[in-house]
């Protein structure tokens, strides 16, 4: 059985801002951080309502988790089966060991087909690979067509959330961005007006584009096809008008059988936003007559993560974002504070596997309240893995100054009163709402032999302030 | 060229856990009133489903709602439009379609997803590029949940197939729901007896 493999240190930067430092910066704008918190909590609440409507919800989660267990334990054979079937369907399948190879494949395809302008629908994988910048540097016009992604592309930012990329921006700011880039009226911030402006603008881009790039939500081994989910219909507008379609897929996105989609589609949108399904769920099996379809299978650290027994479960992730929406730290510190493509609890497990040094503070950006694990549709033991990363990071030994990183996190919190207050409030809150099971489970040694003291409703500071006034 | 494939497969072989079983497909009973449930589901998705109306009423609705200078494309027998799909070679020619009238294969009441395989839409772009969408669906083709519909369809039969569950929508600006992001600005489903 494969043991824990030490992740590579890839970052060239000498010092990376810690999560705590980045969070502190976000928290300086108190009004914004409250608004961000409320917005995401609202999404989380919608998820609860949707999940509670399905009596078999827990069965679905179990089934999905088991299917993914099977996939991970048989990934080599399933990938080969997928490749064979997809090729027979007329899809050209390419393999990429890392981000660079992925980008080179895309470049070669565009060159071969002499395409200069392309539209792209949302794909976390291409963000991970830095595809946009890579292509733009080479003179390509890459247009993100998901509304949220187009907004942040104009604003020269990366997504702060994997499902709602522009969740950190207020409509006023988006109005300003559109005024600058699309010529909308100055000061106009009505979402319907702004969306209409984007619609007109992007329709032209769809009509002109010669190539469309999409992500993949699910690849089906049995049939050699793949599924893409959107609400806007932007993936379809792009692919059905363009001459070639390039689909980029992480190797873990595979499912064995088409009928497994029944389970995953019931879970995905409900977990993400509380919708019963996205308005479009597109199944691609063959290119249009005379057109081309490519599918790039990307590893980029996934096979390494597969070899880390304690962390391989993170590869079950279907990128619903629920763990972010529920996370008390994410909600208050925003996606940018994580400094990684996938932020939030799941990002804090995946990113250290890609670059331990750069992301060493992320596993500490958690109260370990377990809410992420509770909502995860594929039952990833997220908070346990965060705890395990902490042990790895703290144990790394003198060659790696990781203990210092851990201490730095603590030191940072202590030295920043606002952050300390926030973490304290969250800990008090999460202790009152966490089910006992999370506090008294086997991994949590200090919960084993004792009952928790009653959680104080206010911090000493709050108490002192109130009582001094009297 | 294929060395990456070999490297990836070899890494998986080395790193994967011992084989775990693949679970059976689950089945869950569904007893709710199918028509009402479908109507409730599509409303949440931003669409509308009508029942108890026939072809004549749909034609009347079209005549009232759309003017003769607007392109109306019908792929449903008995409903006439003014746009001939047969002559379309390139989907870009569909750019100005105002309304498309299509027939769905199956409808799923838990989420209002309607299965549209390629042969029912002719051009893959059609359900997306039209400004408005009307879909007819036989009541007898309503199913309870997604598990049931995947037992009925073969996803690999058509080169492309899509579940459409409502109009094009977005909530990317401060979570305000806006209908008509890129595709149809409305979707009306007629549930036909
Ligand atoms: S870890 Fe689970 S909850 Fe988080 S994004 Fe992935 S699937 Fe969703």
XYZ file of C-alpha atoms and ligand atoms in Angstrom:
671
model
C 0.000 0.000 0.000
C 1.346 3.364 -0.977
C 2.472 5.552 1.860
C 2.511 9.272 2.271
C 4.676 10.891 -0.360
C 6.315 14.118 0.435
C 5.015 16.858 -1.816
C 7.464 18.780 -3.904
C 8.437 22.280 -3.064
C 7.741 24.196 -6.204
C 7.403 27.773 -5.170
C 10.175 30.069 -6.174
C 9.007 32.821 -3.895
C 11.003 33.149 -0.710
C 8.079 34.203 1.405
C 4.443 33.525 0.690
C 1.840 35.488 2.586
C 0.276 33.297 5.201
C -3.444 32.711 5.097
C -3.742 34.607 8.346
C -2.012 37.679 6.950
C -4.169 37.668 3.837
C -7.303 37.179 5.913
C -6.333 40.072 8.121
C -6.188 42.287 5.063
C -9.675 41.218 3.985
C -11.051 41.738 7.478
C -9.912 45.346 7.545
C -13.004 46.149 5.515
C -15.476 45.062 8.159
C -18.570 45.830 6.170
C -17.398 43.802 3.201
C -16.392 40.820 5.244
C -19.807 40.771 6.934
C -21.542 41.037 3.612
C -19.395 38.219 2.179
C -20.146 36.073 5.192
C -23.908 36.668 4.945
C -24.025 36.041 1.200
C -22.304 32.683 1.468
C -24.298 31.650 4.494
C -27.425 32.335 2.477
C -26.183 29.925 -0.216
C -25.376 27.370 2.435
C -28.925 27.714 3.823
C -30.407 27.090 0.383
C -28.318 23.937 0.186
C -29.819 22.760 3.472
C -33.365 23.322 2.269
C -32.685 21.414 -0.962
C -30.967 18.516 0.805
C -33.720 18.207 3.387
C -36.309 17.781 0.658
C -34.662 14.498 -0.376
C -35.355 11.740 2.160
C -32.654 9.544 0.640
C -29.986 12.277 0.820
C -27.650 10.299 3.066
C -28.028 7.224 0.870
C -27.056 9.289 -2.131
C -23.968 10.615 -0.383
C -22.952 7.100 0.578
C -23.495 5.804 -2.901
C -21.556 8.664 -4.487
C -18.707 8.191 -2.055
C -18.535 4.456 -2.775
C -18.594 4.998 -6.522
C -15.663 7.385 -6.165
C -13.849 4.891 -3.925
C -14.222 2.357 -6.675
C -13.017 4.829 -9.275
C -9.880 5.707 -7.325
C -9.100 2.054 -6.731
C -9.455 1.256 -10.413
C -8.498 4.527 -12.036
C -5.919 3.127 -14.457
C -8.310 0.642 -16.037
C -11.186 3.084 -16.136
C -9.062 5.721 -17.831
C -7.960 3.241 -20.481
C -11.554 2.158 -21.004
C -12.606 5.801 -21.233
C -9.887 6.608 -23.737
C -10.763 3.632 -25.920
C -14.479 4.436 -25.997
C -13.952 8.145 -26.500
C -11.551 7.506 -29.386
C -14.085 5.196 -31.010
C -16.594 8.025 -30.688
C -14.297 10.249 -32.700
C -12.928 12.268 -29.790
C -9.167 12.794 -29.844
C -7.836 12.006 -26.363
C -4.592 13.545 -25.115
C -2.710 12.994 -21.874
C -0.917 15.646 -19.851
C 1.366 14.949 -16.928
C 1.335 18.513 -15.724
C -0.019 21.998 -16.331
C 2.629 22.848 -18.870
C 1.945 19.811 -21.021
C -1.762 20.590 -20.871
C -1.163 24.132 -22.079
C 1.160 22.909 -24.829
C -1.525 20.512 -26.069
C -4.044 23.355 -26.266
C -1.564 25.567 -28.072
C -0.709 22.873 -30.589
C -4.384 22.188 -31.319
C -5.042 25.889 -31.882
C -1.997 26.206 -34.105
C -2.878 23.129 -36.135
C -6.368 24.445 -36.700
C -5.219 28.017 -37.218
C -7.542 29.440 -34.620
C -6.835 32.753 -32.931
C -9.969 33.588 -30.991
C -11.656 31.293 -28.557
C -14.390 31.237 -25.977
C -14.085 29.398 -22.712
C -16.622 28.201 -20.198
C -15.823 27.711 -16.565
C -13.046 25.273 -15.843
C -11.184 25.202 -12.554
C -8.637 22.932 -14.174
C -7.607 25.515 -16.754
C -7.276 28.036 -13.911
C -5.056 25.541 -12.148
C -2.946 25.263 -15.297
C -2.815 29.017 -15.872
C -4.084 28.492 -19.410
C -5.488 31.982 -19.986
C -2.231 33.766 -19.287
C -0.278 31.201 -21.229
C -2.418 31.750 -24.329
C -2.716 35.507 -23.939
C 1.058 35.763 -23.776
C 1.116 34.058 -27.146
C -1.314 36.536 -28.644
C -4.578 34.607 -28.377
C -7.873 36.272 -27.564
C -9.346 34.142 -24.770
C -12.847 35.133 -23.726
C -14.277 33.708 -20.528
C -18.008 33.396 -21.070
C -19.354 32.520 -17.657
C -20.647 35.896 -16.458
C -18.767 35.745 -13.172
C -15.570 34.726 -14.919
C -15.910 37.454 -17.530
C -16.247 40.002 -14.735
C -13.067 38.897 -13.009
C -11.271 38.547 -16.328
C -12.020 42.226 -17.006
C -10.872 42.971 -13.481
C -7.641 40.978 -13.934
C -8.425 38.697 -11.017
C -8.745 34.968 -10.485
C -11.924 33.334 -9.162
C -12.410 33.689 -5.422
C -14.854 30.774 -5.389
C -15.077 27.716 -7.623
C -18.820 27.985 -8.289
C -19.365 31.745 -7.885
C -16.157 33.263 -9.226
C -17.088 36.909 -8.597
C -18.718 36.444 -5.214
C -16.231 38.878 -3.649
C -17.414 41.794 -5.808
C -20.353 44.066 -5.149
C -22.685 45.143 -7.928
C -21.380 48.693 -7.715
C -17.891 47.474 -8.469
C -19.183 45.288 -11.294
C -21.032 48.328 -12.650
C -17.745 50.235 -12.676
C -15.946 47.359 -14.394
C -18.649 47.135 -17.070
C -18.648 50.893 -17.520
C -14.965 50.719 -18.299
C -15.015 47.615 -20.509
C -18.503 47.487 -22.012
C -19.501 51.121 -21.960
C -22.495 50.733 -19.679
C -23.762 53.900 -18.020
C -21.564 55.273 -15.293
C -22.871 54.357 -11.869
C -25.417 51.854 -13.224
C -25.449 48.780 -11.008
C -28.753 47.042 -11.692
C -27.909 43.334 -12.112
C -30.502 42.856 -14.890
C -29.077 45.788 -16.854
C -25.507 44.622 -16.386
C -26.356 41.037 -17.323
C -28.065 42.233 -20.501
C -24.967 44.220 -21.435
C -22.825 41.120 -20.936
C -25.277 39.062 -22.989
C -25.022 41.388 -25.972
C -21.249 41.549 -25.692
C -20.739 37.811 -25.314
C -23.189 36.868 -28.061
C -20.856 38.538 -30.515
C -17.949 36.580 -29.079
C -19.860 33.291 -29.397
C -20.756 34.031 -32.989
C -17.140 34.853 -33.903
C -15.269 32.173 -31.966
C -13.647 29.344 -33.879
C -12.760 27.245 -30.854
C -14.460 26.568 -27.534
C -12.796 25.303 -24.394
C -14.833 23.709 -21.629
C -14.165 21.907 -18.399
C -15.656 18.514 -17.644
C -17.898 17.719 -14.695
C -18.020 13.984 -15.325
C -16.298 11.663 -17.777
C -18.143 8.388 -18.376
C -15.813 5.407 -18.752
C -18.496 3.053 -20.042
C -19.568 5.273 -22.941
C -16.531 7.448 -23.633
C -18.471 10.680 -23.300
C -18.479 13.569 -20.878
C -20.916 15.872 -19.125
C -20.769 19.633 -18.631
C -23.171 21.465 -16.314
C -24.054 25.175 -16.545
C -26.947 27.462 -15.716
C -26.129 30.097 -18.281
C -25.812 27.764 -21.278
C -22.465 29.334 -22.090
C -20.598 26.052 -22.564
C -23.160 25.018 -25.171
C -23.342 28.385 -26.916
C -19.597 28.141 -27.360
C -19.146 24.538 -28.405
C -22.099 24.256 -30.784
C -21.068 27.266 -32.836
C -17.300 26.735 -32.931
C -15.419 24.388 -35.247
C -13.507 22.729 -32.492
C -14.172 21.868 -28.901
C -11.373 21.259 -26.426
C -12.512 19.688 -23.156
C -10.051 19.729 -20.247
C -10.538 17.097 -17.592
C -8.733 16.122 -14.399
C -8.206 12.356 -14.366
C -10.241 12.055 -11.154
C -13.422 13.316 -12.839
C -14.263 9.859 -14.125
C -17.356 7.841 -13.262
C -17.791 4.220 -14.298
C -21.310 4.162 -15.743
C -23.739 6.627 -17.297
C -26.396 5.732 -14.743
C -24.067 6.900 -11.956
C -24.938 10.379 -13.164
C -28.327 9.863 -11.536
C -26.612 9.961 -8.158
C -24.082 12.700 -8.866
C -26.441 15.094 -10.612
C -28.922 14.845 -7.764
C -26.180 15.840 -5.356
C -24.154 18.391 -7.298
C -26.418 21.406 -7.823
C -28.260 20.936 -4.552
C -24.966 20.989 -2.696
C -23.640 23.896 -4.719
C -26.462 26.427 -4.661
C -29.583 24.627 -3.476
C -30.892 24.172 -7.031
C -32.319 20.755 -7.904
C -30.189 20.659 -11.076
C -28.356 23.154 -13.265
C -30.577 24.321 -16.095
C -28.295 22.673 -18.657
C -26.656 19.275 -18.307
C -24.971 18.478 -21.600
C -23.755 15.048 -22.651
C -21.082 15.061 -25.345
C -20.230 11.809 -27.117
C -19.295 12.712 -30.668
C -18.243 15.863 -32.476
C -20.654 17.518 -34.896
C -20.274 16.306 -38.444
C -17.078 17.649 -39.927
C -16.008 19.274 -36.645
C -13.382 18.297 -34.098
C -13.515 17.377 -30.437
C -10.464 16.967 -28.209
C -10.266 15.817 -24.630
C -7.174 16.414 -22.503
C -6.706 14.186 -19.467
C -4.624 15.989 -16.858
C -2.648 14.582 -13.939
C -0.818 17.628 -12.503
C -0.207 16.154 -9.067
C -3.299 13.974 -8.861
C -1.464 10.650 -9.043
C 0.805 11.859 -6.224
C -2.224 12.686 -4.105
C -3.588 9.212 -4.925
C -0.501 7.774 -3.277
C -1.026 9.657 -0.021
C -3.236 7.342 1.911
C -4.433 9.995 4.324
C -5.297 12.479 1.608
C -6.344 10.491 -1.453
C -10.018 10.888 -0.576
C -9.729 14.517 -1.560
C -9.706 13.310 -5.179
C -13.381 12.404 -4.836
C -14.250 16.086 -4.923
C -16.909 17.067 -7.472
C -16.207 20.812 -6.999
C -19.605 21.782 -5.658
C -18.221 24.465 -3.358
C -20.432 23.513 -0.407
C -17.475 23.201 1.949
C -16.527 26.800 1.146
C -19.998 28.193 1.684
C -20.263 26.575 5.064
C -16.739 27.272 6.302
C -16.626 29.978 8.984
C -13.088 30.887 7.951
C -13.727 30.985 4.217
C -16.845 33.075 4.641
C -15.008 35.669 6.651
C -11.652 35.662 4.906
C -12.701 35.231 1.220
C -11.187 32.963 -1.413
C -8.173 35.132 -2.174
C -6.733 34.697 1.298
C -5.930 31.079 0.395
C -3.648 31.971 -2.482
C -4.566 28.778 -4.353
C -6.824 27.970 -7.311
C -9.212 25.940 -5.201
C -9.754 27.843 -1.950
C -11.606 26.861 1.201
C -11.451 23.592 3.108
C -10.935 21.288 0.116
C -8.353 23.637 -1.371
C -6.492 23.520 1.910
C -6.105 19.764 1.453
C -5.359 19.740 -2.270
C -2.941 22.666 -2.370
C -0.397 21.424 0.195
C -0.152 18.288 -1.942
C 0.897 20.437 -4.895
C 3.335 22.652 -3.032
C 3.750 22.111 0.664
C 5.910 25.084 1.405
C 3.800 27.601 -0.412
C 0.566 26.346 1.115
C 1.782 25.297 4.538
C -0.489 27.660 6.455
C -3.696 26.565 4.737
C -4.416 23.484 6.864
C -4.351 25.833 9.843
C -7.024 28.052 8.313
C -9.771 26.032 9.922
C -11.539 25.745 13.242
C -11.847 21.975 12.579
C -15.548 22.373 13.337
C -16.320 19.658 10.793
C -19.101 21.483 8.989
C -17.303 20.941 5.658
C -17.303 17.189 6.203
C -20.997 17.371 7.102
C -22.054 18.991 3.844
C -19.676 17.285 1.421
C -21.807 15.317 -1.075
C -19.115 12.679 -1.608
C -18.313 12.382 2.088
C -14.716 13.502 2.075
C -13.427 13.600 5.656
C -12.219 17.132 5.048
C -11.588 18.323 8.584
C -9.756 15.140 9.505
C -7.458 15.585 6.550
C -6.793 19.178 7.548
C -5.804 17.921 10.967
C -3.529 15.322 9.383
C -1.802 17.915 7.221
C -1.124 19.921 10.355
C 0.637 16.915 11.827
C 2.668 16.418 8.667
C 3.643 20.077 8.531
C 4.531 20.268 12.200
C 6.557 17.048 11.995
C 8.492 17.839 8.830
C 11.620 18.318 10.922
C 14.443 20.806 11.039
C 15.125 20.676 7.283
C 11.777 22.249 6.728
C 11.004 25.216 8.887
C 7.424 24.059 9.003
C 7.012 24.212 12.717
C 7.844 27.811 12.402
C 5.084 28.117 9.831
C 2.624 26.631 12.217
C 3.840 28.888 14.965
C 3.775 31.777 12.597
C 0.101 31.135 12.076
C -0.518 31.148 15.817
C 1.722 34.122 16.305
C -0.053 35.953 13.567
C -3.427 35.381 15.121
C -2.234 36.489 18.530
C -0.642 39.615 17.205
C -3.647 40.723 15.180
C -6.524 41.605 17.487
C -9.207 41.597 14.796
C -8.237 38.192 13.523
C -7.971 36.817 17.037
C -11.480 38.055 17.782
C -12.833 36.510 14.611
C -11.279 33.129 15.258
C -12.478 33.177 18.835
C -16.014 34.053 17.842
C -15.971 31.300 15.252
C -14.662 28.730 17.654
C -17.317 29.591 20.214
C -19.992 29.481 17.543
C -18.822 26.287 15.941
C -18.600 24.507 19.252
C -22.220 25.300 19.959
C -23.457 24.128 16.585
C -21.224 21.163 15.881
C -22.808 17.810 16.499
C -21.253 15.997 19.408
C -19.917 13.390 17.035
C -17.390 15.806 15.706
C -16.074 16.763 19.057
C -16.083 13.276 20.506
C -14.721 11.256 17.654
C -11.705 9.046 17.661
C -9.351 11.430 15.940
C -10.003 14.181 18.375
C -7.951 12.966 21.301
C -8.876 15.697 23.658
C -12.582 14.971 23.257
C -12.229 11.366 24.272
C -12.298 11.384 28.001
C -14.034 14.533 28.880
C -17.188 16.463 28.344
C -16.664 19.876 26.906
C -17.067 22.753 29.257
C -19.990 24.951 28.426
C -18.880 27.348 25.741
C -18.747 30.908 26.963
C -21.171 33.053 24.989
C -18.788 35.956 24.921
C -15.078 36.355 24.959
C -13.296 37.723 27.963
C -12.773 40.928 26.072
C -16.472 41.319 25.306
C -17.323 40.486 28.891
C -14.813 42.942 30.243
C -15.997 45.702 27.992
C -19.618 45.196 28.967
C -18.966 44.908 32.670
C -16.656 47.813 32.868
C -19.400 50.063 31.559
C -21.767 49.090 34.348
C 4.018 11.351 -27.494
C 2.358 8.675 -25.424
C 4.967 8.651 -22.716
C 2.749 10.829 -20.524
C -0.044 8.330 -20.792
C 2.293 5.542 -19.762
C 3.688 7.598 -16.903
C 0.240 8.473 -15.596
C -1.035 4.907 -15.816
C 2.128 3.600 -14.134
C 1.825 6.152 -11.327
C -1.785 5.162 -10.751
C -0.912 1.475 -10.646
C 1.745 2.213 -8.063
C -0.311 4.565 -5.919
C -3.887 3.355 -6.049
C -5.458 1.628 -3.067
C -6.616 -1.996 -3.132
C -9.684 -2.582 -5.228
C -12.989 -1.499 -3.719
C -16.438 -2.649 -4.847
C -18.717 -0.723 -7.202
C -22.144 -0.226 -5.616
C -25.424 -1.065 -7.361
C -27.537 1.704 -8.819
C -29.929 2.900 -6.152
C -33.691 3.058 -6.650
C -35.948 5.369 -4.729
C -39.729 5.340 -4.942
C -41.496 8.450 -6.050
C -45.205 8.872 -5.446
C -45.964 12.576 -5.653
C -48.412 14.007 -8.124
C -46.174 14.113 -11.171
C -47.717 17.051 -13.033
C -47.882 19.334 -10.024
C -44.410 18.376 -8.936
C -42.992 19.091 -12.374
C -44.695 22.480 -12.387
C -43.294 23.324 -8.972
C -39.792 22.236 -9.979
C -39.602 24.228 -13.187
C -40.899 27.320 -11.430
C -37.925 27.169 -9.094
C -35.655 26.981 -12.148
C -37.214 30.110 -13.658
C -39.487 28.365 -16.183
C -43.186 27.652 -16.502
C -45.138 24.451 -17.202
C -48.741 24.447 -18.394
C -51.051 21.460 -18.492
C -54.431 20.829 -20.038
C -53.759 22.783 -23.231
C -53.642 21.373 -26.743
C -51.834 22.100 -29.988
C -54.453 24.675 -31.003
C -53.893 26.709 -27.895
C -50.134 26.646 -28.363
C -50.531 27.864 -31.949
C -52.812 30.615 -30.712
C -50.285 31.600 -28.057
C -47.579 31.825 -30.716
C -49.731 33.924 -33.005
C -50.492 36.349 -30.209
C -47.051 36.574 -28.693
C -44.851 36.758 -31.782
C -45.160 38.985 -34.812
C -44.738 37.773 -38.369
C -41.369 39.495 -38.754
C -39.953 37.373 -35.956
C -38.435 33.995 -36.737
C -40.496 31.144 -35.336
C -39.037 27.662 -35.717
C -41.182 24.637 -34.935
C -39.959 21.065 -34.894
C -43.321 19.808 -33.620
C -45.915 18.278 -35.928
C -49.057 20.348 -36.084
C -47.423 23.602 -35.019
C -46.285 25.860 -37.798
C -43.590 28.476 -37.756
C -42.092 30.656 -40.457
C -38.527 29.374 -40.462
C -37.470 26.325 -42.433
C -34.795 24.338 -40.600
C -34.104 22.110 -43.590
C -32.128 24.793 -45.375
C -29.853 25.528 -42.427
C -26.316 24.307 -43.057
C -24.439 26.254 -40.439
C -25.816 26.833 -36.923
C -24.812 30.490 -37.170
C -27.855 30.887 -39.410
C -29.984 30.315 -36.311
C -28.730 33.528 -34.764
C -31.983 35.439 -35.088
C -34.424 32.722 -34.069
C -36.957 34.320 -31.746
C -38.673 31.179 -30.529
C -38.040 27.460 -31.010
C -40.731 24.862 -30.377
C -39.343 21.430 -29.596
C -40.537 18.121 -28.228
C -38.791 16.492 -25.296
C -38.309 12.761 -24.804
C -38.542 12.474 -21.036
C -39.219 14.830 -18.161
C -38.006 14.368 -14.597
C -40.353 15.790 -12.020
C -37.895 16.200 -9.131
C -36.010 18.899 -11.052
C -37.923 19.536 -14.312
C -35.025 18.233 -16.420
C -36.180 17.398 -19.961
C -34.091 15.104 -22.123
C -33.439 16.488 -25.599
C -31.314 14.149 -27.716
C -29.676 15.529 -30.829
C -32.306 14.199 -33.243
C -35.012 16.199 -31.460
C -33.197 19.506 -31.849
C -31.463 18.937 -35.238
C -28.845 21.567 -34.474
C -27.177 21.369 -31.092
C -27.129 25.148 -30.835
C -30.881 25.535 -31.280
C -32.120 25.257 -27.653
C -29.457 27.788 -26.632
C -29.416 30.351 -29.385
C -33.189 30.899 -29.555
C -34.457 33.897 -27.577
C -37.376 31.860 -26.221
C -38.017 28.153 -25.877
C -41.217 26.143 -25.905
C -41.040 22.425 -25.174
C -43.844 19.901 -25.490
C -43.763 16.842 -23.302
C -46.168 13.930 -23.019
C -47.482 13.481 -19.493
C -46.903 9.738 -19.860
C -43.193 10.486 -20.261
C -42.863 12.070 -16.840
C -40.555 10.189 -14.499
C -39.877 10.614 -10.801
C -36.164 11.164 -10.495
C -32.813 11.091 -12.249
C -32.214 7.407 -11.499
C -35.293 6.513 -13.505
C -34.456 8.632 -16.516
C -30.968 7.132 -16.836
C -32.602 3.699 -17.020
C -34.680 4.924 -19.967
C -32.100 6.708 -22.077
C -28.863 5.649 -23.673
C -26.707 8.744 -23.362
C -24.301 7.518 -26.014
C -26.968 6.961 -28.671
C -26.978 10.542 -29.823
C -23.674 12.309 -30.382
C -25.057 14.937 -28.066
C -27.968 15.135 -25.648
C -28.941 17.644 -23.019
C -31.190 17.923 -20.009
C -32.795 21.344 -20.150
C -34.504 22.311 -16.898
C -35.314 25.967 -17.448
C -34.269 29.128 -19.244
C -30.697 30.405 -19.294
C -29.980 32.084 -15.968
C -27.268 33.543 -13.809
C -26.815 34.849 -10.298
C -23.243 35.994 -10.702
C -23.922 39.605 -9.770
C -24.498 39.691 -6.015
C -26.531 36.511 -6.192
C -29.458 38.270 -7.896
C -31.253 35.791 -10.108
C -31.449 37.040 -13.693
C -33.193 35.055 -16.427
C -31.678 35.211 -19.908
C -27.917 35.054 -19.439
C -26.846 33.914 -22.909
C -29.602 31.601 -24.043
C -33.405 31.619 -23.866
C -35.026 34.412 -21.903
C -38.022 32.212 -21.197
C -38.969 28.566 -21.255
C -42.536 27.300 -21.337
C -43.290 23.594 -21.159
C -46.617 22.189 -22.298
C -47.480 18.937 -20.593
C -49.637 17.100 -23.125
C -52.184 14.408 -22.207
S -14.788 18.737 -1.007
Fe -16.892 18.057 -1.054
S -18.048 19.879 -0.402
Fe -16.008 20.624 -0.998
S -16.181 21.202 -3.139
Fe -15.484 19.062 -3.108
S -17.342 17.839 -3.225
Fe -17.984 19.908 -2.664
